[in-house]
Amino acid sequence: MKILITGASGFIGSFIVEEALKRGFETWAAVRKSSSKEYLQDKRIHFIELNLSSQQQLVEQLRGQDFDYIVHAAGVTKCLNRQDFMRINCEGTKNLCEAILEVGMPLKRFVYLSSLSIFGAIKEQQPYEEIRETDIPQPNTEYGRSKLEAEHYLDTLASRIPYIILRPTGVYGPREKDYFVMAKSIKQHSDFAVGYKRQDITFVYVEDVVQAVFLALEKGENGRKYFLSDGEVYQSTTFSDLIHEELGRPWWIRMTAPVWVLRVITFFGEYTSRLTGKVSVLNNDKFNILKQRNWRCDIQPAIDELGYQPKVTLKEGVRRSIKWYKDNGWL
């Protein structure tokens, strides 16, 4: 079986590549000229350059290829310009699918990695309820809006491309850079939280996302959409407490600031990004993500229909992540 993974050089994509190789797939990694191959060193990997910004070029690049499966993990979570979210996450998905149709590729499965963020800040009244697939998405970030638009586009292709959509909550693990910022901050003796209202948070370890990808390839029904988490719900301090423990409990100052303070910080973070041309972790999208209080989601359909069973607890996942950061000189 022949599989193509877009976003193969990224955090989640690189783990999908590794699992595909373990399973004996003829594994193709879609990259750009500027893509790092740091985590794509296995000699069994086949590389293909794909320009997701051009449908015409994609047709030329995919012509003659006969992939059985495609996992579309390419995308951006942070951008300098708001329009880039839609251009890369939505238009890139559309260009890829239109090229697949134009070359007549007989796909068995197309798995798209979306996000719980497409739902935004819904069900925020306590006691919090799980977000379910029957709820109406109300994305409150440019990232969430772009992912939702990509989903809407895929919904128009139900009779032409056999797609399955996965909606993971916060994905963490080795190689991940955003949660790493928290670990780095704690090592430097500070932890920062936002808002005084209860916050229910969910996580999923990267290897459990990869598990779901291959279950979807094997068992997913055309057009279905699945939430992914580790099945547990945590408070806002749980993750940082576990990091603190794995770092040997350095002395620290834990600060909880009102939401308006975060608004000021992210405003200046966004402004600085535009001046320097470098994307800041603390941006307008991050403000809406951090102030959101309810990240509960219903993973039962993934369990019932795919056989998805989260294997890595948050404690174990944090342990593995911190060890990797240390072993690779990040911490």
Coordinates of N, CA, C and O in Angstrom, one line a residue, residues 125-190:
Q125 N -21.0 27.9 30.0 CA -21.6 28.0 31.3 C -21.4 26.8 32.1 O -21.6 25.6 31.7
Q126 N -21.0 27.0 33.4 CA -20.8 25.8 34.3 C -22.1 25.2 34.7 O -23.1 25.9 34.9
P127 N -22.2 23.9 34.9 CA -21.1 22.9 34.7 C -20.9 22.7 33.2 O -21.9 22.6 32.4
Y128 N -19.7 22.7 32.8 CA -19.3 22.5 31.4 C -19.8 21.2 30.8 O -19.7 20.1 31.5
E129 N -20.3 21.2 29.6 CA -20.7 20.0 28.9 C -19.7 19.7 27.8 O -19.1 20.6 27.2
E130 N -19.7 18.4 27.4 CA -18.8 18.0 26.3 C -19.3 18.6 24.9 O -20.5 18.7 24.7
I131 N -18.4 19.1 24.1 CA -18.7 19.5 22.8 C -18.9 18.2 22.0 O -18.1 17.3 22.0
R132 N -20.0 18.2 21.2 CA -20.4 17.1 20.4 C -20.5 17.4 19.0 O -20.6 18.6 18.6
E133 N -20.5 16.4 18.1 CA -20.5 16.6 16.7 C -21.7 17.3 16.2 O -21.8 17.9 15.1
T134 N -22.8 17.2 17.0 CA -24.1 17.8 16.6 C -24.1 19.3 17.0 O -25.0 20.0 16.6
D135 N -23.1 19.8 17.7 CA -23.1 21.2 18.1 C -22.7 22.1 16.9 O -22.0 21.6 15.9
I136 N -23.1 23.3 16.9 CA -22.8 24.2 15.7 C -21.4 24.9 16.0 O -21.3 25.6 17.0
P137 N -20.5 24.8 15.1 CA -19.2 25.4 15.3 C -19.3 26.9 15.3 O -20.0 27.5 14.5
Q138 N -18.5 27.5 16.3 CA -18.5 29.0 16.3 C -17.0 29.4 16.5 O -16.7 29.9 17.6
P139 N -16.2 29.2 15.6 CA -14.7 29.4 15.7 C -14.5 30.9 16.1 O -15.1 31.8 15.6
N140 N -13.6 31.1 17.1 CA -13.2 32.4 17.6 C -11.8 32.8 17.3 O -11.2 33.7 17.8
T141 N -11.1 32.0 16.4 CA -9.7 32.3 16.0 C -9.7 32.1 14.4 O -10.5 31.5 13.8
E142 N -8.7 32.8 13.9 CA -8.5 32.7 12.4 C -8.1 31.3 12.1 O -8.5 30.7 11.0
Y143 N -7.4 30.6 12.9 CA -7.0 29.2 12.7 C -8.2 28.3 12.7 O -8.4 27.5 11.7
G144 N -9.1 28.5 13.7 CA -10.3 27.7 13.7 C -11.2 28.0 12.5 O -11.8 27.0 11.9
R145 N -11.3 29.2 12.1 CA -12.2 29.5 10.9 C -11.6 28.9 9.7 O -12.4 28.4 8.8
S146 N -10.3 28.9 9.5 CA -9.7 28.3 8.3 C -9.9 26.8 8.3 O -10.2 26.2 7.2
K147 N -9.8 26.1 9.4 CA -10.0 24.7 9.5 C -11.5 24.4 9.2 O -11.8 23.3 8.6
L148 N -12.4 25.2 9.7 CA -13.8 24.9 9.5 C -14.1 25.1 8.0 O -14.9 24.3 7.5
E149 N -13.6 26.1 7.4 CA -13.8 26.3 6.0 C -13.3 25.1 5.1 O -14.0 24.7 4.2
A150 N -12.2 24.5 5.5 CA -11.7 23.3 4.9 C -12.6 22.2 5.1 O -12.8 21.4 4.1
E151 N -13.2 22.0 6.3 CA -14.1 21.0 6.5 C -15.4 21.2 5.6 O -15.9 20.2 5.0
H152 N -15.9 22.4 5.5 CA -17.0 22.6 4.7 C -16.8 22.3 3.2 O -17.6 21.7 2.5
Y153 N -15.6 22.6 2.8 CA -15.2 22.2 1.4 C -15.2 20.7 1.2 O -15.8 20.2 0.3
L154 N -14.6 20.0 2.2 CA -14.6 18.5 2.1 C -16.0 17.9 2.1 O -16.2 16.9 1.4
D155 N -16.9 18.6 2.8 CA -18.3 18.1 2.8 C -18.9 18.1 1.4 O -19.9 17.4 1.2
T156 N -18.4 18.9 0.5 CA -19.0 19.0 -0.8 C -18.5 17.9 -1.7 O -18.9 17.7 -2.8
L157 N -17.5 17.1 -1.2 CA -16.8 16.1 -2.0 C -17.2 14.7 -1.6 O -16.5 13.7 -2.0
A158 N -18.2 14.5 -0.7 CA -18.5 13.2 -0.1 C -18.7 12.1 -1.1 O -18.4 11.0 -0.9
S159 N -19.2 12.4 -2.3 CA -19.4 11.4 -3.3 C -18.2 11.2 -4.2 O -18.2 10.3 -5.1
R160 N -17.1 12.0 -4.0 CA -16.0 12.0 -5.0 C -14.7 11.6 -4.3 O -13.8 11.0 -5.0
I161 N -14.5 12.0 -3.0 CA -13.3 11.6 -2.3 C -13.7 11.0 -1.0 O -14.5 11.6 -0.2
P162 N -13.2 9.8 -0.7 CA -13.6 9.1 0.6 C -12.8 9.7 1.8 O -11.8 9.2 2.2
Y163 N -13.3 10.8 2.4 CA -12.6 11.5 3.4 C -13.1 11.2 4.8 O -14.3 10.9 5.0
I164 N -12.2 11.3 5.8 CA -12.5 11.2 7.2 C -11.8 12.4 7.9 O -10.7 12.7 7.5
I165 N -12.5 13.1 8.8 CA -11.9 14.2 9.5 C -11.7 13.9 10.9 O -12.5 13.4 11.6
L166 N -10.5 14.2 11.4 CA -10.1 14.1 12.8 C -10.0 15.5 13.4 O -9.3 16.4 12.9
R167 N -10.5 15.6 14.6 CA -10.5 16.9 15.3 C -9.8 16.8 16.7 O -10.5 16.7 17.7
P168 N -8.5 16.7 16.7 CA -7.8 16.6 18.0 C -7.9 17.9 18.9 O -8.0 19.0 18.3
T169 N -7.9 17.7 20.2 CA -7.8 18.8 21.1 C -6.3 19.1 21.1 O -5.5 18.8 20.2
G170 N -5.8 19.8 22.2 CA -4.4 20.1 22.3 C -3.4 19.0 22.2 O -3.4 18.1 23.0
V171 N -2.6 18.9 21.1 CA -1.7 17.8 20.9 C -0.3 18.2 21.4 O 0.2 19.3 21.1
Y172 N 0.2 17.3 22.2 CA 1.6 17.6 22.8 C 2.4 16.3 22.6 O 2.0 15.2 22.2
G173 N 3.7 16.5 22.9 CA 4.7 15.4 22.8 C 6.0 15.9 22.3 O 6.3 17.1 22.1
P174 N 7.0 15.0 22.1 CA 8.3 15.3 21.7 C 8.2 16.1 20.3 O 7.3 15.8 19.5
R175 N 9.1 17.1 20.2 CA 9.2 17.9 18.9 C 8.2 19.0 18.9 O 8.3 19.9 18.1
E176 N 7.2 19.0 19.8 CA 6.2 20.1 19.8 C 6.7 21.4 20.4 O 7.5 21.3 21.4
K177 N 6.4 22.5 19.8 CA 7.1 23.7 20.2 C 6.3 24.7 21.1 O 6.9 25.5 21.9
D178 N 5.0 24.7 21.0 CA 4.2 25.6 21.7 C 4.1 25.3 23.2 O 4.3 26.1 24.1
Y179 N 3.8 24.0 23.5 CA 3.8 23.6 24.9 C 5.2 23.6 25.5 O 5.4 23.7 26.7
F180 N 6.2 23.4 24.6 CA 7.6 23.5 25.1 C 7.9 24.9 25.7 O 8.7 25.0 26.7
V181 N 7.2 25.9 25.2 CA 7.4 27.3 25.8 C 7.0 27.3 27.3 O 7.7 27.9 28.1
M182 N 6.0 26.6 27.6 CA 5.6 26.5 29.0 C 6.7 25.8 29.8 O 7.1 26.2 30.9
A183 N 7.2 24.7 29.3 CA 8.3 23.9 30.0 C 9.5 24.8 30.2 O 10.1 24.8 31.3
K184 N 9.9 25.6 29.2 CA 11.0 26.5 29.3 C 10.8 27.6 30.3 O 11.7 27.9 31.1
S185 N 9.6 28.1 30.4 CA 9.2 29.1 31.3 C 9.3 28.6 32.8 O 9.9 29.2 33.7
I186 N 8.8 27.4 33.0 CA 8.9 26.8 34.3 C 10.3 26.5 34.7 O 10.7 26.7 35.9
K187 N 11.1 26.0 33.8 CA 12.5 25.8 34.1 C 13.2 27.1 34.5 O 14.1 27.2 35.4
Q188 N 12.7 28.2 33.9 CA 13.2 29.6 34.3 C 12.5 30.2 35.4 O 12.5 31.4 35.7
H189 N 11.7 29.3 36.2 CA 11.1 29.7 37.5 C 9.8 30.5 37.4 O 9.5 31.1 38.4
S190 N 9.1 30.4 36.3 CA 7.8 31.1 36.3 C 6.7 30.3 35.6 O 7.0 29.6 34.6

